[in-house]
CSV table of C-alpha atoms in Angstrom, one decimal:
chain,number,residue,atom,x,y,z
I,1,MET,CA,21.7,30.9,-3.0
I,2,THR,CA,18.7,28.6,-0.5
I,3,HIS,CA,19.1,24.7,-0.5
I,4,ARG,CA,15.8,24.1,-1.8
I,5,THR,CA,13.5,20.2,-0.8
I,6,THR,CA,13.3,17.9,-3.7
I,7,TYR,CA,12.1,15.5,-1.3
I,8,PRO,CA,8.7,15.0,0.7
I,9,GLY,CA,10.6,13.8,3.9
I,10,PRO,CA,13.4,11.5,5.3
I,11,PRO,CA,14.1,8.3,4.0
I,12,VAL,CA,11.5,5.3,5.2
I,13,GLU,CA,13.7,2.9,7.1
I,14,LEU,CA,12.8,-0.6,6.4
I,15,PRO,CA,13.8,-3.1,9.2
I,16,LEU,CA,16.0,-6.2,8.2
I,17,ARG,CA,14.4,-9.9,8.4
I,18,LEU,CA,15.8,-12.2,9.6
I,19,ASP,CA,13.3,-14.6,8.8
I,20,ALA,CA,14.1,-19.1,8.3
I,21,ASP,CA,13.0,-19.6,4.9
I,22,PRO,CA,10.1,-21.0,5.1
I,23,PRO,CA,10.9,-25.2,4.7
I,24,PRO,CA,8.5,-27.2,1.6
I,25,GLY,CA,5.5,-28.4,1.8
I,26,ALA,CA,5.6,-32.2,3.4
I,27,GLY,CA,5.4,-34.2,-0.4
I,28,CYS,CA,4.5,-31.2,-2.4
I,29,ASP,CA,6.1,-31.8,-5.6
I,30,VAL,CA,5.8,-27.3,-6.3
I,31,CYS,CA,7.7,-27.0,-3.0
I,32,ASP,CA,10.6,-29.3,-4.1
I,33,ALA,CA,10.9,-28.3,-6.7
I,34,LEU,CA,10.8,-24.7,-5.8
I,35,ASP,CA,13.2,-25.7,-2.7
I,36,ARG,CA,15.4,-27.4,-5.4
I,37,GLU,CA,15.0,-23.5,-7.5
I,38,ARG,CA,15.4,-21.4,-3.9
I,39,ILE,CA,19.2,-23.6,-3.3
I,40,GLU,CA,20.5,-22.9,-6.8
I,41,ALA,CA,19.5,-19.6,-6.9
I,42,GLN,CA,21.6,-19.0,-3.2
I,43,GLY,CA,24.0,-20.2,-4.8
I,44,LYS,CA,24.2,-18.1,-6.9
I,45,GLY,CA,24.0,-15.3,-4.6
I,46,ASP,CA,21.3,-13.9,-6.8
I,47,MET,CA,19.0,-13.0,-3.1
I,48,SER,CA,16.2,-11.1,-5.4
I,49,LYS,CA,14.5,-14.1,-6.5
I,50,VAL,CA,14.8,-15.7,-3.7
I,51,SER,CA,13.4,-13.6,-1.5
I,52,ASP,CA,10.6,-14.4,-4.1
I,53,ILE,CA,10.2,-18.4,-4.0
I,54,ASN,CA,9.5,-18.1,-0.3
I,55,ILE,CA,6.6,-15.6,-1.0
I,56,GLU,CA,6.0,-19.0,-3.6
I,57,ILE,CA,6.5,-21.3,-1.4
I,58,ARG,CA,4.0,-19.5,1.5
I,59,SER,CA,2.0,-18.5,-0.6
I,60,HIS,CA,0.5,-22.1,-2.2
I,61,PRO,CA,-2.0,-23.6,-1.6
I,62,HIS,CA,0.7,-27.3,-1.5
I,63,LYS,CA,-1.6,-29.3,-4.0
I,64,GLY,CA,0.6,-32.1,-6.5
I,65,ARG,CA,1.1,-34.2,-2.7
I,66,ARG,CA,2.6,-37.4,-4.0
I,67,SER,CA,0.3,-41.0,-3.8
């Protein structure tokens, strides 16, 4: 009996990212709320949520600054 490969090739290995979490925007209410949410997610071990929040902090335009 021959062994038949049922996948197209070897798995793709992605690098482990060790970047620091992005800092919240100075004086940005949205970033402050996201940072608190990120700390809570880290405490629960929910690194998927931490990653999602990091993306959101990096990509939002820092509107809603305090006066």
